[in-house]
Coordinates of C-alpha atoms and ligand atoms in Angstrom, one line a residue:
M1 CA -22.0 -32.9 -16.6
I2 CA -20.5 -30.3 -19.0
K3 CA -23.3 -27.9 -17.9
L4 CA -22.0 -28.2 -14.3
I5 CA -18.4 -27.4 -15.4
L6 CA -19.6 -24.4 -17.4
L7 CA -21.6 -23.2 -14.4
A8 CA -18.6 -23.6 -12.1
L9 CA -16.5 -21.7 -14.6
C10 CA -19.0 -18.9 -14.9
G11 CA -19.3 -18.7 -11.1
F12 CA -15.5 -18.5 -10.9
V13 CA -15.2 -15.7 -13.5
F14 CA -18.1 -13.8 -11.8
Y15 CA -16.5 -14.3 -8.4
S16 CA -13.1 -13.0 -9.5
M17 CA -14.8 -10.0 -11.1
I18 CA -16.7 -9.1 -8.0
S19 CA -13.8 -9.6 -5.6
G20 CA -11.6 -7.5 -7.9
L21 CA -14.2 -4.7 -7.8
L22 CA -14.7 -5.0 -4.1
R23 CA -11.1 -5.2 -3.0
P24 CA -10.6 -2.4 -0.6
G25 CA -7.8 0.1 -0.4
K26 CA -4.7 -1.7 -1.6
N27 CA -5.5 -1.8 -5.3
R28 CA -7.1 1.6 -5.5
R29 CA -4.2 3.2 -7.4
P30 CA -4.0 2.6 -11.1
K31 CA -1.5 -0.1 -11.9
N32 CA 0.3 1.9 -14.5
R33 CA 1.5 4.4 -11.9
S34 CA 4.3 2.2 -10.7
K35 CA 6.6 -0.1 -12.7
E36 CA 6.8 -3.6 -11.7
G37 CA 6.8 -3.9 -7.9
E38 CA 7.5 -0.5 -6.5
V39 CA 9.1 -0.6 -3.1
M40 CA 6.6 -0.1 -0.3
V41 CA 7.9 1.6 2.8
E42 CA 6.4 1.8 6.2
D43 CA 5.7 5.0 8.1
P44 CA 7.0 4.2 11.6
Q45 CA 4.7 6.8 13.1
C46 CA 1.3 5.6 11.9
G47 CA 2.2 2.2 10.4
T48 CA 0.9 3.1 6.9
Y49 CA 2.5 1.5 3.9
L50 CA 3.0 3.6 0.9
P51 CA 5.1 3.6 -2.3
E52 CA 8.6 4.9 -1.8
S53 CA 8.2 7.6 -4.4
E54 CA 5.3 9.2 -2.5
A55 CA 6.9 9.0 0.9
I56 CA 8.6 11.8 2.7
K57 CA 12.2 10.7 3.3
A58 CA 13.9 11.7 6.5
N59 CA 17.4 10.9 7.8
I60 CA 17.4 10.4 11.6
H61 CA 20.6 9.3 13.3
G62 CA 22.0 8.1 9.9
K63 CA 19.0 5.9 9.3
E64 CA 16.4 6.6 6.7
Y65 CA 12.8 6.7 7.5
Y66 CA 9.8 7.2 5.4
F67 CA 6.7 9.1 6.4
C68 CA 3.3 9.4 4.8
S69 CA 3.1 13.1 5.7
K70 CA 5.0 16.0 7.3
K71 CA 2.7 15.7 10.2
C72 CA 3.9 12.1 10.9
L73 CA 7.5 13.1 10.5
K74 CA 7.1 15.9 13.0
E75 CA 5.3 13.8 15.5
Y76 CA 7.8 11.0 15.1
K77 CA 10.7 13.4 15.7
K78 CA 8.8 14.8 18.7
I79 CA 8.5 11.3 20.2
Q80 CA 12.1 10.5 19.6
N81 CA 13.1 13.8 21.3
L82 CA 14.8 15.2 18.3
Ligands
LIG101 ZN1 1.9 8.5 8.7

């Protein structure tokens, strides 16, 4: 019976290692880059989420928007007729 529990434990450890390695996108950045829970902002143009510190901030009609690139900012302004 103990063998079975050990096997399950090994399987679990192995599984969490693999899923940690294979996790796409989100955890690509090294964790030490941002302190606990950096604010994520959404680019309204392309829908990308990125850390606030890396986003391009723009003030449109008194409201703050964040963009992943200048291209998105430009396109967003174009769409909004600014
Ligand atoms: Zn974008």
